[in-house]
Amino acid sequence: MKKLKMYMDGKWVESISGAYFDAFNPATGELIAKVAEGTREDAQAAIAAAGRGFEQISSMSVWERSRLLTSIASVIEKRKEALAHTLTQDQGKPYHTEALPEIEGTIAAFLEAAEQIKWLETSVISVEDSSKRVFTIRQPKGVYGIITPWNFPFMVPAEYIAYGLAAGNAIVWAPAPSTSVCAVALAECLEEAGVPQGAVNLVTGKGAIVGDEIVANPGTDAIGFTGSTATGNQIAVRGAGKPLLLELGGNGPTIVLADADLDRAAKSIAFGSFFNGGQVCTSTELILAQKDIHDELVQRVLQHAKEIVLGDPFDPRTTMGPLNNEMVVAKNDEHALDSLKKGAEILLGGKRVTNMTSNLFFEPTVITGVTEDCLYCQEETFGPVAPFMSFSTHEEALELARKNKWGLVSCIFTNNLKDSMYFAEKIKAGIVTINSGSGGGSNVPFGGVAGKQSGMGRIGGKYSLYEMTDLKAICMDVT
Ligand code: NAD
């Protein structure tokens, strides 16, 4: 069996403990690799290496760093099919429709960062004192600790690594244990592309151990975390005093008004609910449908859900693979049962599929009559679910949306311009989409809002660079 080591200080190393953990294919339950189980001491060694790596990466010119990112993109491009294969095997998403596009998105992230850093501008500021010249520069923050989830194991790390390196930071990275095979594959690309020694350091192992060490250790200057709200809150405590970029969970509602184009809304909802098995922070997990069109919309979404083909994620006919791990499937079981107890009606799914190659396949699920006390409203489900509530007036819909705990993305479907702006301006969310579930691009600022539980800070294009640099004012006396 393949034994995957950690990458730190430009070398592949075992854990100090010598221990390895098992990596399984979620679609088959097969053991695919053994991954080094890092300890706190390993994380400390990686942080020290990043301290040295920072000297190298930060002293490269912006143009040199830009070329480095382009080289990383080229290596990923060259290995595209193999990386997508690893992604499907390790994470479970369909190879053709989701894994290959994620690798393409990863390539794009490195290329975009390579461009963005070249055109990042700062300002010259006029001040009252005529003897002074004041201007600003952006500098790297130093050693960036990054901790990433398993739902997009290439794309999410790329968002941090590409912009982190572009800005001149060194990185210590703890990936989610259940997709660590992907992390090793990405680190191999970084090595081949010639990332300076110690500029990126990968520590695999339990988040509560290696992740916690990265967050709390004084050797990391800033933390970038994508993951659940619960873990994000712990990180906010353990990393107190450090700049924190927290990209957390979401469950923002999709509101469909009576005058909406139902065909368009149903397609978007089905995509939002079932893409990546619903394991997306921006997925459609709560649909508020106006009473007059509720039943019609439900039927249309149901039709899309019935067309989903569950199965081997390498089979081109498959449109949905297994969920990634037992915890997320158990949560989906729990949320469906809870809604039944509270009077909701499951029109499709709501349970695991029993005759599959592993126990991690969950049926596409459509549920009506969900109430505010259901776990579907109270928590993030992170699964292939389309739970419906109905409402009568705009004010009622807005009130339901306002009570929602998350503030990442909300969608509104209507053909009325005034109504769309009413909701877009009043809903508390980092992004509100109108007549589409998509935010439009990787350079759009993305993140949670104050007063909600989806985190803080912004990623996306130049916003990632703003986040991952410190702004310094230089004040010169010319007399
Ligand atoms: P998680 O919070 O369980 O784990 C995320 C990462 O944190 C993993 O690498 C894990 O090992 C690590 N970790 C766990 N405990 C830790 C600790 N005490 N200290 C430091 N690190 C620790 O989340 P998950 O189940 O891997 O991912 C799913 C979650 O990620 C969902 O809530 C989803 O909404 C969120 N997510 C958010 C975004 C976004 O951009 N906002 C994108 C993708 C996923």
Short mmCIF file of N, CA and C in Angstrom, two decimals, residues 14-132:
data_model
loop_
_atom_site.label_atom_id
_atom_site.label_comp_id
_atom_site.label_asym_id
_atom_site.label_seq_id
_atom_site.Cartn_x
_atom_site.Cartn_y
_atom_site.Cartn_z
N GLU A 14 8.33 11.51 7.08
CA GLU A 14 7.34 10.77 7.87
C GLU A 14 7.00 11.60 9.10
N SER A 15 5.94 11.19 9.77
CA SER A 15 5.64 11.82 11.06
C SER A 15 6.71 11.41 12.06
N ILE A 16 6.98 12.29 13.03
CA ILE A 16 7.95 11.96 14.08
C ILE A 16 7.53 10.66 14.78
N SER A 17 6.21 10.45 14.89
CA SER A 17 5.70 9.24 15.56
C SER A 17 5.83 8.00 14.68
N GLY A 18 6.03 8.20 13.40
CA GLY A 18 6.09 7.07 12.46
C GLY A 18 4.70 6.54 12.11
N ALA A 19 3.64 7.17 12.66
CA ALA A 19 2.28 6.63 12.46
C ALA A 19 1.70 7.06 11.11
N TYR A 20 0.79 6.24 10.60
CA TYR A 20 0.05 6.54 9.37
C TYR A 20 -1.43 6.29 9.63
N PHE A 21 -2.31 7.04 8.94
CA PHE A 21 -3.74 6.71 9.01
C PHE A 21 -4.22 6.26 7.64
N ASP A 22 -5.37 5.58 7.64
CA ASP A 22 -5.88 4.99 6.40
C ASP A 22 -6.71 6.00 5.62
N ALA A 23 -6.53 6.00 4.30
CA ALA A 23 -7.38 6.83 3.42
C ALA A 23 -8.24 5.88 2.59
N PHE A 24 -9.56 6.11 2.61
CA PHE A 24 -10.48 5.21 1.93
C PHE A 24 -11.14 5.89 0.74
N ASN A 25 -11.51 5.08 -0.25
CA ASN A 25 -12.34 5.55 -1.35
C ASN A 25 -13.80 5.52 -0.87
N PRO A 26 -14.47 6.69 -0.80
CA PRO A 26 -15.82 6.69 -0.24
C PRO A 26 -16.84 5.93 -1.10
N ALA A 27 -16.52 5.74 -2.37
CA ALA A 27 -17.47 5.03 -3.24
C ALA A 27 -17.41 3.52 -3.07
N THR A 28 -16.25 3.03 -2.62
CA THR A 28 -16.09 1.57 -2.54
C THR A 28 -15.67 1.09 -1.16
N GLY A 29 -15.22 1.99 -0.33
CA GLY A 29 -14.71 1.60 0.99
C GLY A 29 -13.29 1.04 0.92
N GLU A 30 -12.72 1.00 -0.30
CA GLU A 30 -11.36 0.43 -0.44
C GLU A 30 -10.31 1.35 0.18
N LEU A 31 -9.27 0.71 0.74
CA LEU A 31 -8.12 1.46 1.25
C LEU A 31 -7.32 1.94 0.04
N ILE A 32 -7.08 3.27 -0.06
CA ILE A 32 -6.33 3.74 -1.24
C ILE A 32 -4.90 4.17 -0.91
N ALA A 33 -4.66 4.51 0.35
CA ALA A 33 -3.30 4.90 0.74
C ALA A 33 -3.19 4.96 2.25
N LYS A 34 -1.96 5.02 2.70
CA LYS A 34 -1.72 5.31 4.12
C LYS A 34 -1.07 6.69 4.14
N VAL A 35 -1.57 7.54 5.05
CA VAL A 35 -1.11 8.94 5.06
C VAL A 35 -0.43 9.22 6.41
N ALA A 36 0.70 9.91 6.36
CA ALA A 36 1.44 10.21 7.59
C ALA A 36 0.54 10.93 8.59
N GLU A 37 0.53 10.45 9.80
CA GLU A 37 -0.30 11.06 10.85
C GLU A 37 0.56 12.04 11.64
N GLY A 38 0.46 13.31 11.30
CA GLY A 38 1.32 14.32 11.92
C GLY A 38 1.00 14.53 13.40
N THR A 39 2.01 14.99 14.13
CA THR A 39 1.85 15.29 15.56
C THR A 39 2.04 16.81 15.74
N ARG A 40 1.89 17.25 16.98
CA ARG A 40 2.16 18.69 17.26
C ARG A 40 3.62 19.03 16.91
N GLU A 41 4.53 18.08 17.21
CA GLU A 41 5.95 18.34 16.93
C GLU A 41 6.18 18.48 15.42
N ASP A 42 5.46 17.67 14.63
CA ASP A 42 5.58 17.80 13.17
C ASP A 42 5.10 19.18 12.73
N ALA A 43 3.96 19.60 13.29
CA ALA A 43 3.43 20.92 12.92
C ALA A 43 4.42 22.01 13.31
N GLN A 44 5.05 21.84 14.47
CA GLN A 44 6.04 22.85 14.91
C GLN A 44 7.22 22.89 13.95
N ALA A 45 7.66 21.71 13.48
CA ALA A 45 8.78 21.66 12.53
C ALA A 45 8.38 22.36 11.23
N ALA A 46 7.12 22.15 10.81
CA ALA A 46 6.65 22.77 9.56
C ALA A 46 6.58 24.29 9.72
N ILE A 47 6.16 24.74 10.89
CA ILE A 47 6.06 26.19 11.14
C ILE A 47 7.46 26.82 11.11
N ALA A 48 8.41 26.11 11.73
CA ALA A 48 9.80 26.62 11.73
C ALA A 48 10.32 26.69 10.30
N ALA A 49 10.01 25.65 9.50
CA ALA A 49 10.46 25.63 8.10
C ALA A 49 9.84 26.80 7.33
N ALA A 50 8.57 27.08 7.64
CA ALA A 50 7.88 28.18 6.95
C ALA A 50 8.52 29.52 7.32
N GLY A 51 8.99 29.63 8.56
CA GLY A 51 9.68 30.85 8.99
C GLY A 51 10.89 31.11 8.09
N ARG A 52 11.62 30.02 7.80
CA ARG A 52 12.80 30.17 6.91
C ARG A 52 12.35 30.38 5.47
N GLY A 53 11.30 29.65 5.07
CA GLY A 53 10.78 29.77 3.70
C GLY A 53 10.28 31.17 3.41
N PHE A 54 9.80 31.84 4.45
CA PHE A 54 9.28 33.20 4.26
C PHE A 54 10.37 34.13 3.73
N GLU A 55 11.59 33.93 4.24
CA GLU A 55 12.69 34.81 3.78
C GLU A 55 12.86 34.69 2.27
N GLN A 56 12.69 33.46 1.78
CA GLN A 56 12.89 33.22 0.34
C GLN A 56 11.74 33.77 -0.50
N ILE A 57 10.53 33.39 -0.12
CA ILE A 57 9.39 33.77 -0.97
C ILE A 57 9.16 35.28 -0.94
N SER A 58 9.39 35.88 0.23
CA SER A 58 9.10 37.32 0.32
C SER A 58 10.18 38.16 -0.37
N SER A 59 11.35 37.55 -0.56
CA SER A 59 12.39 38.35 -1.24
C SER A 59 12.32 38.20 -2.76
N MET A 60 11.48 37.32 -3.25
CA MET A 60 11.31 37.24 -4.72
C MET A 60 10.54 38.46 -5.19
N SER A 61 10.83 38.90 -6.40
CA SER A 61 10.07 40.06 -6.90
C SER A 61 8.66 39.60 -7.25
N VAL A 62 7.77 40.57 -7.34
CA VAL A 62 6.38 40.25 -7.69
C VAL A 62 6.33 39.49 -9.02
N TRP A 63 7.14 39.92 -9.97
CA TRP A 63 7.13 39.27 -11.29
C TRP A 63 7.63 37.82 -11.18
N GLU A 64 8.64 37.60 -10.33
CA GLU A 64 9.14 36.22 -10.13
C GLU A 64 8.05 35.35 -9.50
N ARG A 65 7.35 35.90 -8.53
CA ARG A 65 6.30 35.10 -7.88
C ARG A 65 5.18 34.82 -8.86
N SER A 66 4.89 35.79 -9.70
CA SER A 66 3.86 35.60 -10.71
C SER A 66 4.25 34.46 -11.64
N ARG A 67 5.53 34.42 -12.05
CA ARG A 67 5.99 33.33 -12.94
C ARG A 67 5.93 31.98 -12.23
N LEU A 68 6.23 31.99 -10.94
CA LEU A 68 6.15 30.74 -10.16
C LEU A 68 4.72 30.18 -10.19
N LEU A 69 3.75 31.08 -10.01
CA LEU A 69 2.34 30.64 -10.00
C LEU A 69 1.94 30.10 -11.37
N THR A 70 2.45 30.73 -12.42
CA THR A 70 2.16 30.24 -13.77
C THR A 70 2.76 28.85 -13.96
N SER A 71 3.95 28.63 -13.42
CA SER A 71 4.58 27.29 -13.52
C SER A 71 3.74 26.26 -12.76
N ILE A 72 3.24 26.64 -11.60
CA ILE A 72 2.40 25.69 -10.83
C ILE A 72 1.19 25.32 -11.67
N ALA A 73 0.57 26.34 -12.28
CA ALA A 73 -0.61 26.07 -13.13
C ALA A 73 -0.26 25.11 -14.26
N SER A 74 0.94 25.27 -14.85
CA SER A 74 1.35 24.39 -15.96
C SER A 74 1.52 22.96 -15.49
N VAL A 75 2.12 22.79 -14.31
CA VAL A 75 2.31 21.42 -13.81
C VAL A 75 0.94 20.77 -13.55
N ILE A 76 0.02 21.53 -12.98
CA ILE A 76 -1.32 20.98 -12.70
C ILE A 76 -2.01 20.62 -14.02
N GLU A 77 -1.86 21.50 -15.00
CA GLU A 77 -2.45 21.25 -16.32
C GLU A 77 -1.92 19.93 -16.90
N LYS A 78 -0.61 19.75 -16.79
CA LYS A 78 0.04 18.55 -17.33
C LYS A 78 -0.50 17.28 -16.65
N ARG A 79 -0.82 17.41 -15.35
CA ARG A 79 -1.26 16.22 -14.60
C ARG A 79 -2.78 16.18 -14.42
N LYS A 80 -3.50 16.98 -15.20
CA LYS A 80 -4.93 17.20 -14.95
C LYS A 80 -5.74 15.91 -14.74
N GLU A 81 -5.60 14.98 -15.66
CA GLU A 81 -6.43 13.77 -15.58
C GLU A 81 -6.07 12.95 -14.33
N ALA A 82 -4.78 12.85 -14.06
CA ALA A 82 -4.35 12.06 -12.90
C ALA A 82 -4.86 12.71 -11.60
N LEU A 83 -4.81 14.03 -11.55
CA LEU A 83 -5.28 14.73 -10.34
C LEU A 83 -6.78 14.57 -10.17
N ALA A 84 -7.51 14.65 -11.30
CA ALA A 84 -8.97 14.48 -11.22
C ALA A 84 -9.30 13.06 -10.78
N HIS A 85 -8.49 12.11 -11.22
CA HIS A 85 -8.69 10.71 -10.80
C HIS A 85 -8.50 10.60 -9.29
N THR A 86 -7.45 11.20 -8.79
CA THR A 86 -7.19 11.17 -7.34
C THR A 86 -8.36 11.83 -6.59
N LEU A 87 -8.86 12.93 -7.16
CA LEU A 87 -9.95 13.66 -6.51
C LEU A 87 -11.21 12.79 -6.41
N THR A 88 -11.54 12.12 -7.49
CA THR A 88 -12.73 11.26 -7.46
C THR A 88 -12.53 10.09 -6.50
N GLN A 89 -11.34 9.53 -6.52
CA GLN A 89 -11.06 8.37 -5.67
C GLN A 89 -11.06 8.74 -4.19
N ASP A 90 -10.59 9.93 -3.89
CA ASP A 90 -10.40 10.33 -2.49
C ASP A 90 -11.63 11.04 -1.92
N GLN A 91 -12.32 11.80 -2.79
CA GLN A 91 -13.43 12.63 -2.30
C GLN A 91 -14.78 12.05 -2.68
N GLY A 92 -14.89 11.45 -3.87
CA GLY A 92 -16.15 10.81 -4.27
C GLY A 92 -16.93 11.52 -5.36
N LYS A 93 -16.49 12.74 -5.78
CA LYS A 93 -17.30 13.49 -6.77
C LYS A 93 -17.12 12.88 -8.16
N PRO A 94 -18.15 13.00 -9.02
CA PRO A 94 -18.08 12.42 -10.36
C PRO A 94 -16.89 12.97 -11.15
N TYR A 95 -16.15 12.05 -11.77
CA TYR A 95 -14.91 12.40 -12.47
C TYR A 95 -15.15 13.42 -13.59
N HIS A 96 -16.10 13.10 -14.48
CA HIS A 96 -16.25 13.89 -15.70
C HIS A 96 -16.88 15.26 -15.43
N THR A 97 -17.95 15.27 -14.66
CA THR A 97 -18.72 16.51 -14.52
C THR A 97 -18.25 17.40 -13.37
N GLU A 98 -17.50 16.82 -12.41
CA GLU A 98 -17.13 17.65 -11.26
C GLU A 98 -15.63 17.66 -10.94
N ALA A 99 -14.99 16.47 -11.03
CA ALA A 99 -13.56 16.43 -10.64
C ALA A 99 -12.70 17.17 -11.66
N LEU A 100 -12.89 16.87 -12.95
CA LEU A 100 -12.10 17.59 -13.97
C LEU A 100 -12.33 19.10 -13.88
N PRO A 101 -13.61 19.56 -13.79
CA PRO A 101 -13.82 21.01 -13.64
C PRO A 101 -13.16 21.59 -12.38
N GLU A 102 -13.10 20.81 -11.30
CA GLU A 102 -12.43 21.37 -10.11
C GLU A 102 -10.93 21.56 -10.37
N ILE A 103 -10.33 20.62 -11.09
CA ILE A 103 -8.89 20.78 -11.40
C ILE A 103 -8.71 21.99 -12.33
N GLU A 104 -9.64 22.15 -13.26
CA GLU A 104 -9.55 23.33 -14.15
C GLU A 104 -9.68 24.62 -13.33
N GLY A 105 -10.56 24.61 -12.36
CA GLY A 105 -10.72 25.78 -11.48
C GLY A 105 -9.46 26.04 -10.68
N THR A 106 -8.77 24.97 -10.32
CA THR A 106 -7.53 25.10 -9.54
C THR A 106 -6.45 25.75 -10.41
N ILE A 107 -6.37 25.31 -11.66
CA ILE A 107 -5.40 25.91 -12.60
C ILE A 107 -5.72 27.41 -12.73
N ALA A 108 -7.01 27.70 -12.90
CA ALA A 108 -7.43 29.10 -13.07
C ALA A 108 -7.06 29.93 -11.84
N ALA A 109 -7.18 29.34 -10.66
CA ALA A 109 -6.87 30.10 -9.44
C ALA A 109 -5.41 30.54 -9.45
N PHE A 110 -4.49 29.63 -9.85
CA PHE A 110 -3.07 30.00 -9.87
C PHE A 110 -2.80 31.04 -10.95
N LEU A 111 -3.47 30.88 -12.11
CA LEU A 111 -3.24 31.85 -13.19
C LEU A 111 -3.80 33.22 -12.81
N GLU A 112 -4.97 33.22 -12.19
CA GLU A 112 -5.56 34.52 -11.80
C GLU A 112 -4.71 35.23 -10.75
N ALA A 113 -4.21 34.45 -9.78
CA ALA A 113 -3.37 35.06 -8.75
C ALA A 113 -2.10 35.63 -9.39
N ALA A 114 -1.58 34.90 -10.40
CA ALA A 114 -0.37 35.36 -11.11
C ALA A 114 -0.62 36.72 -11.76
N GLU A 115 -1.83 36.93 -12.25
CA GLU A 115 -2.18 38.21 -12.88
C GLU A 115 -2.46 39.27 -11.81
N GLN A 116 -3.33 38.91 -10.87
CA GLN A 116 -3.79 39.90 -9.88
C GLN A 116 -2.62 40.56 -9.16
N ILE A 117 -1.61 39.75 -8.79
CA ILE A 117 -0.53 40.33 -7.99
C ILE A 117 0.26 41.37 -8.80
N LYS A 118 0.29 41.18 -10.12
CA LYS A 118 1.06 42.14 -10.93
C LYS A 118 0.37 43.50 -11.01
N TRP A 119 -0.95 43.46 -10.91
CA TRP A 119 -1.68 44.72 -11.12
C TRP A 119 -2.22 45.32 -9.82
N LEU A 120 -1.73 44.78 -8.70
CA LEU A 120 -2.19 45.31 -7.40
C LEU A 120 -1.59 46.71 -7.19
N GLU A 121 -2.45 47.70 -6.99
CA GLU A 121 -1.95 49.06 -6.83
C GLU A 121 -2.19 49.55 -5.41
N THR A 122 -1.36 50.46 -4.98
CA THR A 122 -1.60 51.11 -3.69
C THR A 122 -1.73 52.60 -3.97
N SER A 123 -1.69 53.44 -2.92
CA SER A 123 -2.03 54.84 -3.19
C SER A 123 -0.99 55.83 -2.66
N VAL A 124 -1.04 57.00 -3.25
CA VAL A 124 -0.29 58.14 -2.71
C VAL A 124 -1.34 59.04 -2.08
N ILE A 125 -1.11 59.43 -0.82
CA ILE A 125 -2.15 60.13 -0.07
C ILE A 125 -1.73 61.59 0.16
N SER A 126 -2.65 62.51 -0.17
CA SER A 126 -2.36 63.93 0.11
C SER A 126 -2.59 64.19 1.59
N VAL A 127 -1.66 64.91 2.19
CA VAL A 127 -1.84 65.25 3.60
C VAL A 127 -1.68 66.76 3.78
N GLU A 128 -2.06 67.24 4.94
CA GLU A 128 -2.07 68.68 5.19
C GLU A 128 -0.66 69.28 5.19
N ASP A 129 0.27 68.53 5.76
CA ASP A 129 1.65 69.02 5.92
C ASP A 129 2.39 68.93 4.58
N SER A 130 2.75 70.09 4.00
CA SER A 130 3.35 70.09 2.66
C SER A 130 4.76 69.51 2.65
N SER A 131 5.36 69.29 3.81
CA SER A 131 6.69 68.69 3.85
C SER A 131 6.64 67.16 3.78
N LYS A 132 5.46 66.63 3.81
CA LYS A 132 5.34 65.17 3.86
C LYS A 132 4.88 64.59 2.53
#
